[in-house]
Amino acid sequence: EEGKREQDLYDKFKCYCKTSGGDLDKSIADAEAKIENADAALKEKTERKAQLEAELKEHTASRDEAKATMKEATALREKDAAAFAKDKADLETNIAAITKAVAALEKGAGSAFLQTPAARLVKTWAMERATLPDESRQELLSFLSSGEGEGYAPQSGEITGILKMMGDEMSKDLEDATTAENTAIQIYEELMAAKKKEVETLQAQIEEKMK
């Protein structure tokens, strides 16, 4: 009986060891699996973080570049607008002077016109900016430099024709400059609208990735 009892105890011990051993092996395997999964998750998280940082850097650079383009375009537009405003004012002033000159000559009041600031404007334009044949330029300058205007017959003379030609040239220059300015404004506004939208999109992406 004592021997049977010892055998039963031994069998129970073997069973316990076998069961416990199996549980221990399973626990070790589960732990190893968890560690492996944790390592994989950490690697994925690290790679994702690196990707997000790279994308954030790229979006930030693109946003800053778009802003710089807007700033540069605005500075250039302001410079061009100021230049156009000056040219426009000069052309309008000289067109008005030409108009006065023609009207005075057609009324036979050329001498009186020669004493006015408008005559000096016309003379300066003729010397510096007018596109005229040398012979016509010299004839006009000779007239504008003299005090002889009375009795001038505009219907048969060349001075009025030269002045009208200058006036037409100025009007065409003003028209071309205005067309170019309007086109430049449109291009600028389209660029700014596109860049503004680009900046807003990039900013939204940056904020999303920083969450």
Short mmCIF file of C-alpha atoms in Angstrom, two decimals:
data_model
loop_
_atom_site.label_atom_id
_atom_site.label_comp_id
_atom_site.label_asym_id
_atom_site.label_seq_id
_atom_site.Cartn_x
_atom_site.Cartn_y
_atom_site.Cartn_z
CA GLU A 1 0.00 0.00 0.00
CA GLU A 2 2.85 2.32 0.84
CA GLY A 3 4.42 1.53 -2.54
CA LYS A 4 1.18 2.29 -4.36
CA ARG A 5 0.90 5.56 -2.56
CA GLU A 6 4.44 6.53 -3.55
CA GLN A 7 3.69 5.57 -7.15
CA ASP A 8 0.59 7.78 -7.16
CA LEU A 9 2.60 10.71 -5.78
CA TYR A 10 5.30 10.20 -8.40
CA ASP A 11 2.74 10.04 -11.19
CA LYS A 12 1.13 13.27 -9.96
CA PHE A 13 4.54 14.95 -9.82
CA LYS A 14 5.37 13.89 -13.36
CA CYS A 15 2.01 15.13 -14.54
CA TYR A 16 2.58 18.47 -12.78
CA CYS A 17 6.03 18.86 -14.26
CA LYS A 18 4.77 18.02 -17.74
CA THR A 19 1.84 20.45 -17.47
CA SER A 20 3.91 23.20 -15.88
CA GLY A 21 6.66 22.72 -18.43
CA GLY A 22 4.19 23.11 -21.26
CA ASP A 23 2.76 26.26 -19.73
CA LEU A 24 6.25 27.68 -19.26
CA ASP A 25 7.21 26.95 -22.85
CA LYS A 26 4.02 28.63 -24.03
CA SER A 27 4.67 31.65 -21.82
CA ILE A 28 8.18 31.99 -23.21
CA ALA A 29 6.92 31.67 -26.77
CA ASP A 30 4.21 34.25 -26.13
CA ALA A 31 6.73 36.62 -24.60
CA GLU A 32 9.09 36.22 -27.54
CA ALA A 33 6.23 36.87 -29.95
CA LYS A 34 5.27 40.03 -28.04
CA ILE A 35 8.85 41.25 -28.10
CA GLU A 36 9.08 40.59 -31.84
CA ASN A 37 5.80 42.41 -32.42
CA ALA A 38 6.96 45.31 -30.26
CA ASP A 39 10.22 45.54 -32.21
CA ALA A 40 8.31 45.55 -35.50
CA ALA A 41 5.90 48.20 -34.22
CA LEU A 42 8.81 50.34 -33.00
CA LYS A 43 10.57 50.02 -36.34
CA GLU A 44 7.40 50.94 -38.21
CA LYS A 45 6.84 53.91 -35.89
CA THR A 46 10.42 55.08 -36.37
CA GLU A 47 10.17 54.79 -40.14
CA ARG A 48 6.83 56.59 -40.14
CA LYS A 49 8.26 59.37 -37.99
CA ALA A 50 11.21 59.77 -40.36
CA GLN A 51 8.82 59.88 -43.31
CA LEU A 52 6.62 62.48 -41.62
CA GLU A 53 9.66 64.61 -40.79
CA ALA A 54 10.86 64.41 -44.39
CA GLU A 55 7.40 65.33 -45.72
CA LEU A 56 7.12 68.16 -43.20
CA LYS A 57 10.51 69.51 -44.25
CA GLU A 58 9.53 69.27 -47.93
CA HIS A 59 6.16 71.00 -47.40
CA THR A 60 7.77 73.73 -45.30
CA ALA A 61 10.41 74.37 -47.97
CA SER A 62 7.76 74.47 -50.71
CA ARG A 63 5.60 76.84 -48.67
CA ASP A 64 8.54 79.17 -47.98
CA GLU A 65 9.51 79.07 -51.65
CA ALA A 66 5.97 80.00 -52.70
CA LYS A 67 5.94 82.88 -50.21
CA ALA A 68 9.29 84.09 -51.52
CA THR A 69 7.96 83.98 -55.08
CA MET A 70 4.95 86.04 -54.01
CA LYS A 71 7.16 88.59 -52.28
CA GLU A 72 9.49 88.87 -55.27
CA ALA A 73 6.59 89.14 -57.72
CA THR A 74 4.95 91.85 -55.61
CA ALA A 75 8.16 93.89 -55.46
CA LEU A 76 8.59 93.62 -59.23
CA ARG A 77 4.95 94.50 -59.85
CA GLU A 78 5.22 97.58 -57.66
CA LYS A 79 8.38 98.65 -59.48
CA ASP A 80 6.79 98.13 -62.91
CA ALA A 81 3.59 99.89 -61.83
CA ALA A 82 5.59 102.91 -60.66
CA ALA A 83 7.51 103.00 -63.95
CA PHE A 84 4.26 102.77 -65.92
CA ALA A 85 2.67 105.54 -63.86
CA LYS A 86 5.63 107.81 -64.61
CA ASP A 87 5.64 106.99 -68.34
CA LYS A 88 1.87 107.45 -68.49
CA ALA A 89 2.08 110.85 -66.81
CA ASP A 90 4.91 111.93 -69.14
CA LEU A 91 3.06 110.78 -72.24
CA GLU A 92 -0.22 112.40 -71.22
CA THR A 93 1.56 115.66 -70.40
CA ASN A 94 3.36 115.70 -73.74
CA ILE A 95 0.26 114.68 -75.69
CA ALA A 96 -1.52 117.63 -74.12
CA ALA A 97 1.39 119.90 -75.10
CA ILE A 98 1.32 118.61 -78.69
CA THR A 99 -2.44 119.20 -78.83
CA LYS A 100 -1.93 122.79 -77.66
CA ALA A 101 0.83 123.31 -80.21
CA VAL A 102 -1.25 122.08 -83.12
CA ALA A 103 -4.26 124.13 -82.03
CA ALA A 104 -2.13 127.28 -81.67
CA LEU A 105 -0.49 126.85 -85.06
CA GLU A 106 -3.79 126.17 -86.78
CA LYS A 107 -5.06 129.47 -85.31
CA GLY A 108 -1.94 131.31 -86.44
CA ALA A 109 -0.83 131.81 -82.82
CA GLY A 110 2.46 129.98 -83.12
CA SER A 111 4.52 132.81 -81.65
CA ALA A 112 2.45 132.92 -78.49
CA PHE A 113 2.71 129.14 -78.13
CA LEU A 114 6.50 129.28 -78.37
CA GLN A 115 6.56 131.30 -75.15
CA THR A 116 4.65 128.64 -73.15
CA PRO A 117 5.90 125.71 -70.99
CA ALA A 118 4.16 123.39 -73.44
CA ALA A 119 6.55 124.50 -76.19
CA ARG A 120 9.52 123.58 -73.99
CA LEU A 121 8.00 120.16 -73.32
CA VAL A 122 7.54 119.54 -77.03
CA LYS A 123 11.11 120.64 -77.72
CA THR A 124 12.54 118.34 -75.05
CA TRP A 125 10.52 115.38 -76.36
CA ALA A 126 11.58 116.12 -79.94
CA MET A 127 15.24 116.16 -78.91
CA GLU A 128 15.26 113.17 -76.59
CA ARG A 129 12.45 110.74 -77.31
CA ALA A 130 10.63 111.37 -80.57
CA THR A 131 11.16 108.92 -83.41
CA LEU A 132 11.60 111.32 -86.31
CA PRO A 133 13.71 111.54 -89.48
CA ASP A 134 16.70 113.81 -88.84
CA GLU A 135 15.44 116.38 -91.34
CA SER A 136 12.02 116.61 -89.68
CA ARG A 137 13.57 116.75 -86.22
CA GLN A 138 15.87 119.62 -87.22
CA GLU A 139 13.04 121.52 -88.88
CA LEU A 140 10.83 121.18 -85.78
CA LEU A 141 13.61 122.12 -83.38
CA SER A 142 14.47 125.11 -85.51
CA PHE A 143 10.87 126.28 -85.32
CA LEU A 144 10.58 125.67 -81.59
CA SER A 145 13.86 127.49 -80.94
CA SER A 146 12.82 130.60 -82.84
CA GLY A 147 10.41 133.29 -81.86
CA GLU A 148 8.75 133.22 -85.23
CA GLY A 149 5.32 131.75 -85.12
CA GLU A 150 3.02 134.43 -86.37
CA GLY A 151 2.00 134.15 -89.94
CA TYR A 152 2.89 130.47 -90.11
CA ALA A 153 0.55 128.72 -92.57
CA PRO A 154 -0.19 125.27 -91.08
CA GLN A 155 -2.25 124.11 -94.04
CA SER A 156 0.73 124.20 -96.35
CA GLY A 157 3.56 123.84 -93.85
CA GLU A 158 5.27 120.79 -92.42
CA ILE A 159 5.52 121.72 -88.74
CA THR A 160 1.91 120.91 -87.96
CA GLY A 161 2.25 117.58 -89.76
CA ILE A 162 5.37 116.75 -87.78
CA LEU A 163 3.65 117.64 -84.51
CA LYS A 164 0.63 115.52 -85.38
CA MET A 165 2.92 112.63 -86.24
CA MET A 166 4.60 113.00 -82.84
CA GLY A 167 1.20 113.13 -81.17
CA ASP A 168 0.11 109.94 -82.93
CA GLU A 169 3.34 108.26 -81.89
CA MET A 170 2.83 109.28 -78.28
CA SER A 171 -0.78 108.09 -78.29
CA LYS A 172 0.32 104.74 -79.72
CA ASP A 173 3.07 104.46 -77.11
CA LEU A 174 0.55 105.19 -74.36
CA GLU A 175 -1.89 102.64 -75.76
CA ASP A 176 0.81 99.97 -76.00
CA ALA A 177 2.11 100.74 -72.51
CA THR A 178 -1.42 100.59 -71.06
CA THR A 179 -2.08 97.24 -72.77
CA ALA A 180 1.23 95.86 -71.47
CA GLU A 181 0.47 97.13 -67.96
CA ASN A 182 -3.00 95.58 -67.92
CA THR A 183 -1.57 92.27 -69.14
CA ALA A 184 1.13 92.40 -66.46
CA ILE A 185 -1.50 93.09 -63.78
CA GLN A 186 -3.58 90.12 -64.93
CA ILE A 187 -0.56 87.80 -64.97
CA TYR A 188 0.44 89.03 -61.50
CA GLU A 189 -3.03 88.50 -60.07
CA GLU A 190 -3.25 85.00 -61.52
CA LEU A 191 0.18 84.15 -60.12
CA MET A 192 -0.70 85.49 -56.69
CA ALA A 193 -4.00 83.59 -56.61
CA ALA A 194 -2.25 80.34 -57.56
CA LYS A 195 0.57 80.86 -55.05
CA LYS A 196 -1.86 81.85 -52.29
CA LYS A 197 -3.80 78.63 -52.85
CA GLU A 198 -0.55 76.67 -52.88
CA VAL A 199 0.57 78.23 -49.58
CA GLU A 200 -2.79 77.52 -47.95
CA THR A 201 -2.70 73.88 -49.08
CA LEU A 202 0.86 73.39 -47.88
CA GLN A 203 0.12 75.09 -44.57
CA ALA A 204 -2.84 72.77 -44.01
CA GLN A 205 -0.64 69.75 -44.78
CA ILE A 206 2.04 71.02 -42.38
CA GLU A 207 -0.48 71.50 -39.57
CA GLU A 208 -1.96 68.06 -40.20
CA LYS A 209 1.43 66.37 -39.99
CA MET A 210 2.31 68.26 -36.80
CA LYS A 211 -0.71 66.89 -34.93
#
